[in-house]
Amino acid sequence: MQNNIRSVTVAYMEVPCCYGLVHLAHESLKESRKDIPLTIIKLGIKGDVVDTVEVQDVEES
């Protein structure tokens, strides 16, 4: 059985220790060599959305 992942979304808090999850997802997509868009959502410490970034070509970012 094969899964066809269409996209990956990572939400993380703006505190420094949480960015590692974003890095892990980004590097994993690069290593997969598949064209899968990555959406990164930064949350503030009160739960509000601070920033949203959509990366279409992980290899170039």
Short mmCIF file of N, CA and C in Angstrom, two decimals:
data_model
loop_
_atom_site.label_atom_id
_atom_site.label_comp_id
_atom_site.label_asym_id
_atom_site.label_seq_id
_atom_site.Cartn_x
_atom_site.Cartn_y
_atom_site.Cartn_z
N MET A 1 0.84 -1.17 0.00
CA MET A 1 0.00 0.00 0.00
C MET A 1 0.89 1.24 0.00
N GLN A 2 0.54 2.21 -0.81
CA GLN A 2 1.29 3.45 -0.88
C GLN A 2 0.37 4.62 -0.55
N ASN A 3 0.88 5.54 0.22
CA ASN A 3 0.11 6.73 0.57
C ASN A 3 0.57 7.89 -0.29
N ASN A 4 -0.36 8.62 -0.83
CA ASN A 4 -0.03 9.79 -1.63
C ASN A 4 -0.30 11.04 -0.81
N ILE A 5 0.74 11.51 -0.15
CA ILE A 5 0.63 12.71 0.68
C ILE A 5 0.58 13.91 -0.25
N ARG A 6 -0.43 14.76 -0.07
CA ARG A 6 -0.59 15.93 -0.93
C ARG A 6 0.04 17.19 -0.36
N SER A 7 0.15 17.25 0.97
CA SER A 7 0.76 18.43 1.60
C SER A 7 1.10 18.10 3.05
N VAL A 8 1.96 18.95 3.62
CA VAL A 8 2.32 18.82 5.04
C VAL A 8 2.13 20.20 5.67
N THR A 9 1.47 20.23 6.82
CA THR A 9 1.29 21.47 7.57
C THR A 9 1.88 21.28 8.97
N VAL A 10 2.73 22.24 9.37
CA VAL A 10 3.34 22.19 10.69
C VAL A 10 2.95 23.48 11.42
N ALA A 11 2.38 23.33 12.61
CA ALA A 11 2.08 24.48 13.46
C ALA A 11 3.00 24.41 14.67
N TYR A 12 3.62 25.56 14.99
CA TYR A 12 4.55 25.60 16.12
C TYR A 12 4.42 26.92 16.85
N MET A 13 4.80 26.92 18.11
CA MET A 13 4.76 28.16 18.90
C MET A 13 6.01 28.98 18.62
N GLU A 14 5.91 30.28 18.77
CA GLU A 14 6.99 31.18 18.43
C GLU A 14 8.20 31.11 19.37
N VAL A 15 8.12 30.32 20.42
CA VAL A 15 9.27 30.18 21.33
C VAL A 15 10.37 29.37 20.63
N PRO A 16 11.65 29.68 20.91
CA PRO A 16 12.76 29.07 20.17
C PRO A 16 12.80 27.55 20.17
N CYS A 17 12.41 26.92 21.25
CA CYS A 17 12.54 25.46 21.33
C CYS A 17 11.60 24.72 20.38
N CYS A 18 10.57 25.37 19.89
CA CYS A 18 9.57 24.69 19.07
C CYS A 18 9.90 24.66 17.57
N TYR A 19 10.88 25.43 17.14
CA TYR A 19 11.19 25.50 15.70
C TYR A 19 11.81 24.21 15.18
N GLY A 20 12.33 23.37 16.06
CA GLY A 20 12.95 22.11 15.64
C GLY A 20 12.01 21.24 14.84
N LEU A 21 10.72 21.25 15.17
CA LEU A 21 9.74 20.46 14.44
C LEU A 21 9.62 20.94 12.99
N VAL A 22 9.69 22.25 12.78
CA VAL A 22 9.64 22.81 11.43
C VAL A 22 10.87 22.34 10.65
N HIS A 23 12.02 22.43 11.28
CA HIS A 23 13.27 22.01 10.64
C HIS A 23 13.21 20.52 10.27
N LEU A 24 12.71 19.70 11.16
CA LEU A 24 12.59 18.26 10.92
C LEU A 24 11.68 17.98 9.72
N ALA A 25 10.53 18.63 9.66
CA ALA A 25 9.60 18.43 8.54
C ALA A 25 10.22 18.89 7.23
N HIS A 26 10.88 20.04 7.25
CA HIS A 26 11.51 20.59 6.05
C HIS A 26 12.60 19.66 5.52
N GLU A 27 13.47 19.20 6.40
CA GLU A 27 14.55 18.30 5.98
C GLU A 27 14.01 16.96 5.50
N SER A 28 12.97 16.46 6.13
CA SER A 28 12.37 15.19 5.71
C SER A 28 11.78 15.29 4.31
N LEU A 29 11.12 16.40 4.02
CA LEU A 29 10.57 16.60 2.68
C LEU A 29 11.68 16.73 1.65
N LYS A 30 12.77 17.41 1.99
CA LYS A 30 13.91 17.51 1.07
C LYS A 30 14.48 16.13 0.76
N GLU A 31 14.65 15.31 1.78
CA GLU A 31 15.21 13.97 1.59
C GLU A 31 14.28 13.06 0.81
N SER A 32 12.99 13.29 0.88
CA SER A 32 12.03 12.45 0.16
C SER A 32 12.09 12.69 -1.35
N ARG A 33 12.58 13.87 -1.73
CA ARG A 33 12.68 14.27 -3.15
C ARG A 33 11.33 14.24 -3.85
N LYS A 34 10.28 14.46 -3.10
CA LYS A 34 8.94 14.53 -3.67
C LYS A 34 8.47 15.97 -3.66
N ASP A 35 7.63 16.31 -4.59
CA ASP A 35 7.11 17.66 -4.72
C ASP A 35 5.86 17.81 -3.85
N ILE A 36 6.10 18.00 -2.55
CA ILE A 36 5.01 18.12 -1.58
C ILE A 36 5.10 19.50 -0.93
N PRO A 37 4.05 20.32 -1.07
CA PRO A 37 4.09 21.65 -0.45
C PRO A 37 4.05 21.57 1.08
N LEU A 38 4.75 22.52 1.69
CA LEU A 38 4.84 22.60 3.15
C LEU A 38 4.24 23.92 3.61
N THR A 39 3.31 23.87 4.55
CA THR A 39 2.74 25.07 5.15
C THR A 39 3.22 25.14 6.59
N ILE A 40 3.78 26.30 6.94
CA ILE A 40 4.32 26.51 8.28
C ILE A 40 3.49 27.60 8.96
N ILE A 41 2.91 27.26 10.10
CA ILE A 41 2.07 28.20 10.85
C ILE A 41 2.72 28.48 12.19
N LYS A 42 3.04 29.76 12.42
CA LYS A 42 3.63 30.18 13.70
C LYS A 42 2.52 30.69 14.61
N LEU A 43 2.44 30.12 15.81
CA LEU A 43 1.44 30.52 16.79
C LEU A 43 2.09 31.34 17.90
N GLY A 44 1.41 32.38 18.34
CA GLY A 44 1.88 33.18 19.45
C GLY A 44 1.67 32.44 20.77
N ILE A 45 2.23 32.98 21.83
CA ILE A 45 2.13 32.30 23.12
C ILE A 45 0.70 32.29 23.68
N LYS A 46 -0.17 33.12 23.10
CA LYS A 46 -1.58 33.12 23.52
C LYS A 46 -2.47 32.35 22.55
N GLY A 47 -1.85 31.68 21.56
CA GLY A 47 -2.60 30.85 20.63
C GLY A 47 -3.02 31.52 19.34
N ASP A 48 -2.67 32.80 19.17
CA ASP A 48 -3.03 33.50 17.95
C ASP A 48 -2.06 33.15 16.82
N VAL A 49 -2.53 33.20 15.57
CA VAL A 49 -1.68 32.93 14.42
C VAL A 49 -0.86 34.19 14.13
N VAL A 50 0.46 34.05 14.24
CA VAL A 50 1.37 35.18 14.04
C VAL A 50 1.80 35.27 12.58
N ASP A 51 2.03 34.11 11.94
CA ASP A 51 2.52 34.09 10.57
C ASP A 51 2.19 32.75 9.93
N THR A 52 1.96 32.79 8.63
CA THR A 52 1.76 31.57 7.84
C THR A 52 2.61 31.67 6.59
N VAL A 53 3.41 30.64 6.35
CA VAL A 53 4.30 30.60 5.18
C VAL A 53 4.00 29.32 4.41
N GLU A 54 3.83 29.46 3.10
CA GLU A 54 3.63 28.29 2.25
C GLU A 54 4.87 28.12 1.38
N VAL A 55 5.49 26.95 1.48
CA VAL A 55 6.69 26.64 0.72
C VAL A 55 6.29 25.63 -0.35
N GLN A 56 6.35 26.04 -1.61
CA GLN A 56 5.95 25.15 -2.70
C GLN A 56 7.09 24.23 -3.13
N ASP A 57 8.31 24.77 -3.16
CA ASP A 57 9.46 23.98 -3.60
C ASP A 57 10.45 23.89 -2.45
N VAL A 58 10.37 22.81 -1.70
CA VAL A 58 11.20 22.64 -0.50
C VAL A 58 12.68 22.60 -0.86
N GLU A 59 13.03 22.08 -2.03
CA GLU A 59 14.43 21.97 -2.45
C GLU A 59 15.09 23.34 -2.56
N GLU A 60 14.34 24.37 -2.92
CA GLU A 60 14.93 25.69 -3.14
C GLU A 60 14.87 26.59 -1.92
N SER A 61 14.22 26.16 -0.86
CA SER A 61 14.10 27.04 0.32
C SER A 61 15.11 26.66 1.38
#
